[in-house]
Short mmCIF file of C-alpha atoms in Angstrom, two decimals:
data_model
loop_
_atom_site.label_atom_id
_atom_site.label_comp_id
_atom_site.label_asym_id
_atom_site.label_seq_id
_atom_site.Cartn_x
_atom_site.Cartn_y
_atom_site.Cartn_z
CA GLY A 16 -6.18 -27.23 39.58
CA ALA A 17 -7.71 -25.09 37.85
CA SER A 18 -8.59 -27.32 33.91
CA GLY A 19 -10.27 -26.19 30.80
CA ARG A 20 -7.36 -23.81 29.39
CA PRO A 21 -6.99 -24.05 26.00
CA GLN A 22 -3.45 -25.74 24.74
CA HIS A 23 -1.63 -23.41 22.39
CA ALA A 24 -1.49 -24.46 18.98
CA LEU A 25 2.06 -25.35 18.80
CA MET A 26 2.32 -27.44 22.52
CA PRO A 27 2.11 -31.11 20.55
CA ALA A 28 4.76 -30.14 17.85
CA ILE A 29 6.91 -28.78 20.57
CA LYS A 30 6.16 -31.85 23.31
CA ALA A 31 6.76 -34.52 20.03
CA GLU A 32 10.65 -32.56 19.70
CA ILE A 33 11.32 -32.61 23.23
CA ALA A 34 10.27 -36.59 23.59
CA GLU A 35 12.39 -37.13 20.28
CA PHE A 36 15.27 -35.59 21.69
CA ARG A 37 14.58 -37.07 24.90
CA GLY A 38 14.82 -40.54 23.35
CA LYS A 39 18.27 -39.57 22.16
CA ALA A 40 19.49 -38.40 25.25
CA GLN A 41 19.99 -42.04 26.93
CA ALA A 42 22.97 -42.79 23.79
CA MET A 43 23.88 -39.04 23.43
CA PRO A 44 24.67 -37.69 27.38
CA ALA A 45 25.61 -34.20 25.92
CA LEU A 46 21.77 -33.17 24.96
CA ALA A 47 20.81 -34.30 28.72
CA LEU A 48 21.26 -30.32 29.60
CA ALA A 49 19.07 -29.04 26.67
CA VAL A 50 16.15 -31.52 27.07
CA SER A 51 16.39 -31.18 30.59
CA MET A 52 15.92 -26.90 30.24
CA ALA A 53 12.99 -28.07 27.39
CA ARG A 54 11.26 -30.23 29.46
CA TYR A 55 11.56 -27.82 32.77
CA HIS A 56 10.07 -24.80 30.43
CA PHE A 57 7.23 -26.65 28.68
CA ALA A 58 6.59 -29.74 30.72
CA TRP A 59 6.53 -28.24 34.16
CA TYR A 60 2.16 -28.91 34.21
CA ARG A 61 -0.08 -31.20 33.16
CA ASP A 62 -1.85 -29.99 29.85
CA GLY A 63 -4.41 -27.42 30.77
CA THR A 64 -3.97 -27.67 34.41
CA SER A 65 -2.28 -25.71 37.47
CA ASP A 66 -0.64 -29.56 38.61
CA MET A 67 2.83 -30.39 38.13
CA ASP A 68 3.68 -33.01 36.28
CA VAL A 69 5.72 -35.11 38.51
CA GLU A 70 6.87 -37.46 36.13
CA SER A 71 8.46 -34.71 33.56
CA VAL A 72 9.76 -32.69 36.39
CA GLU A 73 11.18 -35.84 38.03
CA ASP A 74 12.94 -36.51 34.02
CA ALA A 75 13.90 -33.30 34.15
CA ALA A 76 15.75 -33.09 37.20
CA ASN A 77 17.47 -36.58 36.73
CA LEU A 78 18.47 -35.04 33.05
CA MET A 79 19.92 -32.03 34.63
CA TYR A 80 21.61 -34.34 36.99
CA ALA A 81 23.13 -36.98 34.48
CA SER A 82 23.72 -33.74 32.56
CA ILE A 83 26.43 -32.88 35.89
CA GLN A 84 27.67 -36.33 36.13
CA PHE A 85 28.38 -36.03 32.33
CA SER A 86 29.80 -32.66 32.04
CA GLY A 87 32.70 -33.76 35.13
CA CYS A 88 30.54 -31.05 37.18
CA GLY A 89 30.00 -32.86 40.02
CA ARG A 90 34.64 -33.73 40.31
CA PRO A 91 35.63 -31.63 43.68
CA ASP A 92 38.87 -31.37 41.85
CA LEU A 93 37.74 -29.61 38.84
CA SER A 94 39.16 -25.80 39.04
CA ILE A 95 37.07 -22.58 38.62
CA ASP A 96 37.40 -22.00 35.13
CA ALA A 97 36.88 -25.46 34.54
CA PHE A 98 33.64 -25.34 36.77
CA PHE A 99 32.15 -22.27 34.91
CA GLN A 100 33.68 -23.02 31.33
CA ARG A 101 31.46 -26.35 31.39
CA MET A 102 28.49 -24.40 32.67
CA CYS A 103 28.16 -25.81 36.27
CA ASN A 104 27.20 -23.12 37.90
CA ALA A 105 23.91 -23.41 36.25
CA ARG A 106 23.67 -26.97 35.90
CA TRP A 107 23.96 -27.53 40.09
CA PRO A 108 21.24 -24.30 41.09
CA TYR A 109 18.53 -26.61 38.03
CA ALA A 110 18.97 -29.78 39.63
CA VAL A 111 18.34 -28.12 43.40
CA MET A 112 15.45 -26.61 42.44
CA LEU A 113 14.10 -28.90 40.14
CA TYR A 114 14.49 -32.04 43.27
CA SER A 115 13.55 -29.43 45.85
CA GLU A 116 10.01 -28.41 43.80
CA LEU A 117 9.69 -31.63 43.22
CA GLY A 118 9.92 -33.52 46.81
CA ARG A 119 8.05 -30.19 47.89
CA GLU A 120 5.29 -31.76 45.44
CA PHE A 121 5.64 -35.21 46.64
CA ALA A 122 5.08 -33.82 50.17
CA ALA A 123 2.14 -32.08 49.57
CA ARG A 124 -0.01 -34.81 47.94
CA TYR A 125 1.47 -36.85 51.41
CA LEU A 126 3.21 -38.61 49.75
CA THR A 127 6.29 -39.14 52.01
CA ASP A 128 8.23 -41.94 51.11
CA GLN A 129 8.67 -40.39 47.36
CA ALA A 130 9.55 -36.75 49.28
CA ALA A 131 11.75 -38.55 51.50
CA THR A 132 13.66 -40.03 48.56
CA ILE A 133 14.01 -37.48 46.87
CA LEU A 134 15.00 -34.64 49.11
#
């Protein structure tokens, strides 16, 4: 990937804050959606490169899936109203996108076992 790009001055503070909330998400599953979205928006790439940060993206995907479970979005008996009230219509597409992009990255790196597991 391209390197040498300067890091934004706020990135260390942003990453530290995301890490702090990530540490709390295990005990407070209501934070999983927010932490997943923060990792998606601010930790997709390795610092100063155009390379995917696969650990961060996988964590974001797993957190999004945890938010689906926590919110009850995986329940087939959930009413349409509850589905929208719980933002399931936002959670599911992000989970699919995160896991599929991660699987695509693993496949591009010829990491077929990881790609098969993720996909």
